[in-house]
């Protein structure tokens, strides 16, 4: 018999929500400040069994999904809403024992992969530039649209 436990737990790699990449792009002559923030969501699944009178085999499989949120701010204009620009990156692993007992070890393992998360964040910011400029044009925030 296999016992499963599914849970969704939010993790925070930085005090207020994960690694951040800040950049400024120039749209026309106006600088636009853009923040990309990684938000990590952990999903765990406990598998195995522990019979009451014998030693059992239980393990915790985990997947940490990284979503990259973009927010932007432009002097003299309202801030644009926060938007998810990527959610296709995952970290995976498993630990012996129950998921609740393995939680600290899982957190430490995810923290040790911080460089992978930061590299993904930079790659997303780089490939989002064209889309971001297109969105600025479509929303009428071009410096020429105010005339």
XYZ file of C-alpha atoms in Angstrom:
147
model
C 0.000 0.000 0.000
C 1.369 3.387 -0.944
C 0.501 6.367 1.135
C 0.481 9.786 -0.536
C 0.536 13.223 0.929
C 0.301 16.201 -1.383
C 0.919 19.686 -0.172
C 1.634 23.092 -1.562
C 3.976 25.209 0.456
C 5.337 28.594 -0.523
C 9.028 29.200 -0.028
C 10.826 32.448 0.124
C 14.451 32.612 -0.990
C 14.715 36.235 0.105
C 12.954 37.872 2.992
C 10.140 39.243 0.860
C 9.677 36.731 -1.918
C 12.725 35.366 -3.689
C 15.683 36.438 -5.791
C 15.229 39.733 -7.628
C 16.812 41.107 -10.785
C 16.393 44.850 -11.307
C 17.096 46.573 -14.564
C 16.274 49.792 -16.375
C 15.372 49.933 -20.032
C 14.921 53.076 -22.076
C 11.678 53.334 -23.961
C 12.134 56.362 -26.131
C 13.918 58.821 -23.883
C 12.120 57.658 -20.752
C 13.690 55.112 -18.382
C 11.469 52.241 -17.240
C 12.503 50.395 -14.059
C 11.758 46.685 -14.307
C 11.897 44.127 -11.499
C 11.953 40.385 -12.115
C 11.241 38.330 -9.002
C 11.505 34.558 -8.628
C 8.678 32.997 -6.635
C 9.265 29.397 -5.610
C 6.387 27.042 -4.881
C 7.140 23.646 -3.372
C 5.030 20.567 -3.983
C 5.770 17.447 -1.948
C 4.543 13.879 -2.251
C 5.174 11.282 0.399
C 5.412 7.684 -0.811
C 5.882 4.399 0.948
C 4.495 2.763 4.029
C 5.328 2.017 7.609
C 3.593 -1.088 8.965
C 2.797 -0.770 12.691
C 5.099 -3.606 13.781
C 7.947 -3.315 11.280
C 10.387 -0.817 9.894
C 8.972 0.835 6.788
C 10.284 2.621 3.757
C 9.011 6.155 3.327
C 10.414 8.869 1.103
C 9.463 12.417 0.185
C 9.569 13.417 -3.483
C 9.572 17.167 -4.076
C 9.317 19.621 -6.950
C 10.091 23.318 -6.536
C 8.530 25.307 -9.378
C 10.028 28.728 -10.118
C 7.743 31.425 -11.524
C 9.228 34.738 -12.632
C 7.067 37.796 -11.964
C 7.694 41.081 -13.746
C 6.714 44.498 -12.452
C 7.648 47.839 -13.935
C 7.587 51.441 -12.915
C 7.966 54.533 -15.006
C 8.382 58.059 -13.702
C 5.198 60.053 -14.185
C 3.068 57.004 -15.046
C 1.061 54.509 -13.045
C 2.866 51.279 -12.216
C 2.040 48.379 -14.497
C 0.460 45.339 -12.857
C 2.666 42.476 -11.761
C 2.729 39.744 -14.423
C 4.118 36.204 -14.622
C 6.496 36.027 -17.583
C 7.789 32.467 -17.050
C 6.903 29.455 -14.934
C 8.707 26.661 -16.746
C 11.699 26.025 -14.451
C 11.719 23.268 -11.835
C 14.088 21.878 -9.249
C 13.446 18.259 -8.188
C 14.661 15.881 -5.561
C 13.733 13.331 -2.933
C 14.621 12.676 0.673
C 14.249 9.626 2.889
C 11.562 9.815 5.559
C 8.385 11.804 5.851
C 7.962 15.142 4.129
C 7.446 16.947 7.410
C 10.669 15.489 8.832
C 12.576 16.282 5.611
C 11.356 19.891 5.312
C 14.526 21.557 6.618
C 16.722 19.396 4.388
C 14.546 20.189 1.361
C 14.723 23.924 2.146
C 18.517 23.672 2.402
C 18.737 21.774 -0.885
C 16.646 24.395 -2.666
C 18.740 27.184 -1.121
C 21.901 25.456 -2.367
C 20.488 25.739 -5.922
C 20.152 29.537 -5.640
C 22.662 30.072 -8.464
C 20.478 27.985 -10.812
C 17.439 30.086 -9.881
C 19.373 33.339 -10.390
C 20.704 32.165 -13.774
C 17.140 31.326 -14.833
C 15.955 34.741 -13.634
C 18.603 36.504 -15.758
C 17.791 34.370 -18.807
C 14.077 35.156 -18.478
C 14.790 38.883 -18.142
C 16.966 38.759 -21.247
C 14.425 36.950 -23.416
C 11.539 39.091 -22.072
C 12.994 42.389 -23.327
C 11.342 42.236 -26.765
C 7.963 41.302 -25.260
C 8.264 44.059 -22.670
C 8.955 46.717 -25.319
C 6.015 45.439 -27.381
C 3.732 45.686 -24.330
C 4.884 49.241 -23.666
C 4.006 50.173 -27.244
C 0.600 48.418 -27.127
C -0.455 50.012 -23.844
C 0.183 53.468 -25.190
C 2.945 54.281 -22.763
C 5.186 55.489 -25.531
C 6.612 58.952 -24.781
C 4.989 60.130 -28.034
C 1.476 58.954 -27.038
C 1.074 61.669 -24.416
C 0.866 64.412 -27.072
